[in-house]
Short mmCIF file of C-alpha atoms in Angstrom, two decimals:
data_model
loop_
_atom_site.label_atom_id
_atom_site.label_comp_id
_atom_site.label_asym_id
_atom_site.label_seq_id
_atom_site.Cartn_x
_atom_site.Cartn_y
_atom_site.Cartn_z
CA ARG A 1 -0.05 -0.46 -0.32
CA LEU A 2 0.97 3.45 -0.96
CA TRP A 3 0.55 4.50 2.30
CA ALA A 4 2.53 1.96 4.51
CA ALA A 5 6.22 3.51 2.34
CA GLY A 6 8.38 4.54 4.61
CA TYR A 7 10.03 6.98 2.39
CA GLU A 8 6.52 8.60 1.48
CA ARG A 9 5.43 8.82 5.00
CA SER A 10 8.81 11.09 5.60
CA PHE A 11 7.56 13.05 2.34
CA VAL A 12 4.48 13.99 4.17
CA ALA A 13 5.53 14.64 7.97
CA ARG A 14 8.34 17.41 5.78
CA HIS A 15 5.47 19.50 4.88
CA ARG A 16 2.76 18.90 7.27
CA PRO A 17 2.13 22.37 9.37
CA GLN A 18 3.56 21.03 13.16
CA ALA A 19 0.53 21.76 15.98
CA THR A 20 1.43 21.28 19.33
CA MET A 21 -0.64 21.25 22.32
CA LYS A 22 0.81 23.85 24.88
CA PHE A 23 -2.20 25.87 25.72
CA PRO A 24 -2.90 26.65 28.33
CA PRO A 25 -0.52 26.36 30.95
CA ALA A 26 -0.93 24.63 33.85
CA ARG A 27 -0.58 26.68 37.05
CA GLN A 28 1.92 25.09 39.81
CA GLY A 29 0.83 21.24 41.01
CA GLY A 30 -0.59 20.30 37.72
CA THR A 31 -4.25 22.06 36.76
CA PRO A 32 -4.06 24.37 34.25
CA ARG A 33 -5.24 27.53 35.09
CA SER A 34 -8.80 29.05 34.55
CA VAL A 35 -8.69 30.53 29.93
CA ASP A 36 -11.39 33.51 29.98
CA ARG A 37 -13.53 34.17 27.48
CA ASP A 38 -10.97 36.35 24.82
CA GLU A 39 -9.08 33.39 25.02
CA PHE A 40 -10.65 31.42 24.23
CA LYS A 41 -11.92 32.78 21.74
CA GLU A 42 -8.88 34.00 20.25
CA ALA A 43 -6.62 30.48 21.56
CA LEU A 44 -9.98 28.34 19.30
CA LEU A 45 -9.77 30.96 16.02
CA ARG A 46 -5.45 29.94 16.04
CA VAL A 47 -6.87 26.49 15.72
CA MET A 48 -8.94 26.55 12.61
CA GLU A 49 -6.33 29.01 11.39
CA ARG A 50 -3.84 25.61 10.71
CA LYS A 51 -6.39 23.91 10.00
CA ASP A 52 -4.73 23.83 6.41
CA HIS A 53 -3.13 21.04 4.73
CA TRP A 54 -0.28 21.25 2.51
CA ALA A 55 -2.43 19.30 0.01
CA TRP A 56 -5.32 20.73 -0.57
CA PRO A 57 -3.92 23.17 -3.63
CA ALA A 58 -3.30 20.25 -5.59
CA PHE A 59 -6.04 18.82 -5.07
CA GLY A 60 -8.17 22.49 -6.58
CA ARG A 61 -5.78 22.15 -9.62
CA GLY A 62 -7.39 19.13 -10.23
CA GLU A 63 -3.52 17.00 -10.16
CA VAL A 64 -5.24 14.07 -8.15
CA ALA A 65 -5.52 11.21 -11.28
CA LYS A 66 -8.70 10.76 -11.72
CA ASP A 67 -8.93 7.26 -11.20
CA ARG A 68 -7.24 7.88 -7.23
CA LEU A 69 -9.70 10.58 -7.38
CA HIS A 70 -12.28 8.49 -5.69
CA LEU A 71 -10.22 7.77 -3.08
CA HIS A 72 -10.53 10.53 -1.31
CA LEU A 73 -14.52 10.70 -1.22
CA GLU A 74 -14.61 7.10 0.17
CA GLN A 75 -12.31 8.16 2.74
CA GLU A 76 -14.35 12.08 3.56
CA TRP A 77 -18.09 9.57 3.25
CA ALA A 78 -16.64 7.16 5.67
CA THR A 79 -14.78 8.91 8.21
CA TYR A 80 -17.31 11.49 8.79
CA VAL A 81 -19.83 12.82 6.25
CA ARG A 82 -21.40 9.97 6.43
CA ASP A 83 -21.93 9.36 9.81
CA PHE A 84 -22.23 13.15 10.79
CA PRO A 85 -25.42 12.99 11.85
CA VAL A 86 -24.49 10.96 14.30
CA LEU A 87 -21.45 13.21 15.66
CA ILE A 88 -24.41 15.97 16.13
CA GLY A 89 -26.71 13.62 17.85
CA ARG A 90 -23.91 12.95 20.85
CA ALA A 91 -23.31 16.44 21.15
CA TYR A 92 -26.92 16.45 21.82
CA ILE A 93 -27.82 14.17 23.82
CA GLN A 94 -25.36 14.77 26.53
CA CYS A 95 -26.04 18.41 26.49
CA PRO A 96 -28.34 20.40 29.47
CA LEU A 97 -28.09 24.04 28.18
CA ALA A 98 -31.53 23.78 26.16
CA SER A 99 -30.47 26.90 23.64
CA VAL A 100 -27.92 25.21 22.92
CA ARG A 101 -29.96 21.62 22.38
CA GLN A 102 -32.12 23.80 19.90
CA ALA A 103 -29.58 24.82 17.53
CA LEU A 104 -28.71 21.96 17.92
CA ALA A 105 -31.60 20.35 17.22
CA GLU A 106 -31.83 22.29 13.87
CA ASN A 107 -28.39 20.89 12.68
CA LEU A 108 -29.14 17.87 13.49
CA TYR A 109 -32.69 18.61 11.74
CA GLU A 110 -31.22 19.69 8.53
CA GLU A 111 -28.21 17.10 8.25
CA GLU A 112 -30.37 14.36 8.54
CA THR A 113 -32.72 15.23 6.22
CA GLY A 114 -32.51 18.74 3.97
CA GLY A 115 -35.67 19.76 5.91
CA ILE A 116 -35.00 23.61 6.11
CA ALA A 117 -32.68 23.79 3.35
CA ALA A 118 -31.64 20.71 0.90
CA GLY A 119 -34.71 18.74 1.12
CA ARG A 120 -32.71 15.18 1.47
CA PRO A 121 -30.30 14.28 3.37
CA HIS A 122 -26.70 15.92 3.28
CA PRO A 123 -24.75 12.17 2.98
CA GLU A 124 -27.14 11.28 0.54
CA LEU A 125 -26.54 14.68 -1.49
CA PHE A 126 -22.81 13.81 -1.23
CA LEU A 127 -23.19 10.82 -2.77
CA GLU A 128 -24.25 12.68 -5.75
CA TYR A 129 -20.62 13.76 -6.64
CA PRO A 130 -19.24 9.85 -7.19
CA ARG A 131 -22.60 9.09 -8.95
CA GLY A 132 -21.57 12.61 -10.98
CA LEU A 133 -18.39 11.39 -11.81
CA GLY A 134 -18.82 7.78 -12.96
CA MET A 135 -17.48 6.48 -10.21
CA ASP A 136 -18.38 2.74 -9.00
CA LEU A 137 -21.13 3.57 -5.59
CA SER A 138 -20.55 0.11 -4.51
CA ARG A 139 -17.26 1.33 -3.31
CA PHE A 140 -18.84 3.48 -0.41
CA GLU A 141 -20.80 1.24 0.78
CA ARG A 142 -17.29 -1.42 2.45
CA VAL A 143 -14.46 1.37 2.79
CA GLU A 144 -11.66 0.25 4.47
CA LEU A 145 -10.40 3.79 6.07
CA LEU A 146 -6.11 4.35 5.62
CA PRO A 147 -4.96 4.56 8.92
CA GLY A 148 -4.98 7.95 9.46
CA ALA A 149 -9.06 8.06 8.47
CA ALA A 150 -8.32 4.91 11.08
CA ARG A 151 -7.28 7.57 13.41
CA TYR A 152 -9.04 10.61 13.83
CA ARG A 153 -12.89 8.48 13.04
CA ALA A 154 -11.41 6.82 16.85
CA PHE A 155 -10.86 10.25 17.74
CA LEU A 156 -14.00 11.72 16.30
CA ASP A 157 -15.76 9.78 18.07
CA GLU A 158 -14.44 9.22 21.39
CA ALA A 159 -14.74 14.18 21.71
CA SER A 160 -18.59 13.56 20.73
CA GLY A 161 -19.49 10.70 22.67
CA ALA A 162 -16.98 10.23 25.97
CA ARG A 163 -15.32 14.14 26.61
CA GLY A 164 -18.85 15.69 28.28
CA TRP A 165 -21.27 18.03 25.10
CA ALA A 166 -19.32 21.39 25.19
CA ALA A 167 -16.23 19.48 23.80
CA GLY A 168 -18.23 17.21 21.34
CA ASN A 169 -19.48 19.69 20.81
CA ALA A 170 -17.29 22.50 20.07
CA VAL A 171 -14.97 18.83 17.60
CA VAL A 172 -17.99 18.98 15.23
CA THR A 173 -20.01 22.24 15.27
CA ILE A 174 -16.67 24.26 15.09
CA PHE A 175 -13.26 22.08 13.79
CA VAL A 176 -15.31 19.20 11.42
CA GLU A 177 -17.93 22.04 9.92
CA GLY A 178 -15.57 25.02 9.68
CA THR A 179 -12.57 25.83 7.81
CA ALA A 180 -9.52 28.17 8.21
CA TYR A 181 -12.03 31.51 7.61
CA GLU A 182 -13.28 30.63 10.80
CA ARG A 183 -12.02 35.13 12.57
CA GLY A 184 -14.10 35.71 9.49
CA GLU A 185 -17.13 33.93 11.14
CA VAL A 186 -16.55 36.33 14.24
CA ASP A 187 -15.01 38.97 12.64
CA PRO A 188 -16.16 41.86 10.36
CA ALA A 189 -12.99 42.77 9.35
CA ALA A 190 -11.17 39.06 8.61
CA PRO A 191 -11.20 37.97 5.19
CA LYS A 192 -14.11 35.42 5.01
CA ARG A 193 -14.49 32.08 3.03
CA PRO A 194 -14.11 32.43 -0.03
CA VAL A 195 -17.67 31.58 -2.07
CA PRO A 196 -16.55 31.19 -6.04
CA PRO A 197 -18.71 30.81 -8.90
CA LEU A 198 -19.89 26.51 -8.59
CA THR A 199 -18.59 26.61 -12.81
CA GLU A 200 -15.49 26.92 -10.40
CA HIS A 201 -15.17 23.78 -8.30
CA PRO A 202 -12.82 21.68 -9.22
CA LEU A 203 -14.98 18.70 -9.18
CA VAL A 204 -17.00 20.77 -12.05
CA LYS A 205 -13.50 23.25 -13.81
CA HIS A 206 -11.00 19.68 -14.15
CA TYR A 207 -13.19 16.82 -13.78
CA GLY A 208 -16.35 17.51 -15.78
CA LEU A 209 -19.39 16.78 -13.00
CA PRO A 210 -22.29 17.82 -13.70
CA LEU A 211 -22.74 21.87 -12.60
CA GLU A 212 -27.10 19.66 -11.50
CA ALA A 213 -24.16 17.48 -8.80
CA LEU A 214 -23.06 20.12 -6.55
CA ALA A 215 -26.45 20.16 -4.59
CA LEU A 216 -24.99 19.50 -1.26
CA THR A 217 -22.25 21.90 -1.86
CA LYS A 218 -25.92 24.50 -3.04
CA ALA A 219 -27.33 23.79 0.56
CA HIS A 220 -24.11 24.52 2.32
CA ARG A 221 -23.74 27.62 1.09
CA SER A 222 -27.37 28.66 2.02
CA VAL A 223 -27.47 27.44 5.47
CA GLU A 224 -24.12 27.58 6.34
CA GLY A 225 -23.69 31.60 7.38
CA ASP A 226 -26.17 30.97 9.81
CA HIS A 227 -25.10 27.54 11.38
CA ARG A 228 -21.16 29.15 12.01
CA ALA A 229 -23.37 32.16 14.20
CA ALA A 230 -24.61 29.51 15.68
CA ALA A 231 -21.58 27.41 16.67
CA TRP A 232 -19.90 30.23 17.51
CA LYS A 233 -22.61 31.37 20.05
CA MET A 234 -22.84 28.56 21.47
CA VAL A 235 -18.99 27.76 22.34
CA LEU A 236 -18.44 31.03 23.43
CA SER A 237 -20.85 31.59 25.09
CA ASP A 238 -22.17 28.51 27.12
CA THR A 239 -18.96 26.67 27.41
CA PRO A 240 -18.78 26.69 31.13
CA GLU A 241 -15.68 28.21 32.21
CA ASP A 242 -14.30 24.66 33.29
CA GLU A 243 -14.63 23.29 30.48
CA ARG A 244 -12.91 25.86 28.08
CA ALA A 245 -8.71 23.65 29.17
CA ARG A 246 -11.03 21.40 28.05
CA VAL A 247 -11.80 22.26 24.64
CA LEU A 248 -9.02 23.92 23.81
CA SER A 249 -7.09 20.34 23.95
CA SER A 250 -9.75 18.05 22.72
CA MET A 251 -9.43 20.82 20.00
CA GLU A 252 -5.30 20.43 19.12
CA GLU A 253 -5.91 16.72 18.84
CA ALA A 254 -9.55 17.51 16.36
CA LEU A 255 -5.62 19.38 14.20
CA CYS A 256 -3.52 17.17 14.76
CA ARG A 257 -4.77 14.04 13.71
CA TRP A 258 -6.72 15.91 10.38
CA LEU A 259 -3.41 16.50 9.45
CA ASP A 260 -2.12 12.97 9.77
CA TYR A 261 -5.70 11.89 7.73
CA ARG A 262 -5.10 13.97 5.10
CA ASP A 263 -1.35 13.00 4.70
CA ASP A 264 -2.79 9.24 3.60
CA VAL A 265 -4.96 10.60 1.94
CA ALA A 266 -2.98 13.34 -0.14
CA VAL A 267 0.09 10.29 -0.32
CA ALA A 268 -2.64 7.06 -1.63
CA CYS A 269 -4.51 9.65 -4.00
CA GLY A 270 -0.33 10.15 -5.69
CA LEU A 271 0.92 13.32 -3.85
#
């Protein structure tokens, strides 16, 4: 397997941005110090600004061979897309705050049914990408996760189900759903996430995906602004102060696991 080759692992490690768990420092005796709201917000944003993998430009330029592109889509599907509603649901059932549950329920309803904007479940719409590219959809029923993908998925399962609602909520709604442009979601003066014309989508431009197969992309664009605002409000306003350090630690780990996952996908796709 290509991704297991030692020289390739060395290559991707040299290109990986470094993520280190340095925040927050501990008090004498090992107890994490408290984190105020502004520190918490800035630390979260700095994690998200590092959610930028060295291989993304190559994917965007169409440099992945078409006969390997299915590997990328299959790993995304089995790692988190297929079960994303489940990840949200885990945070929902643990949360004691009605206002947070209401926001999570709205997100869950749209992801699971498409009842607000998309008209169909979001995981179902994701499969329009491989269908539109003429891929064998039966492959998506028996995906073997790459090692990094398996580690990232195991982390998502633990973070969403075993670290309390605050960490699960942040990892799922901020990290998984978010991008390196999250600062633009909370600061009007910061750059916003680019929204190029659908005709410039890499799958359309470089691989011939029909525009009608971008239903999930269209759905995300229609609801994402509200989802991002709701996610940041929940995390910044409702995370208990004594849970902020745990949340930040989980977010840093999410970044490390995600970078490792994307390394494996890039190598499997020949980059």
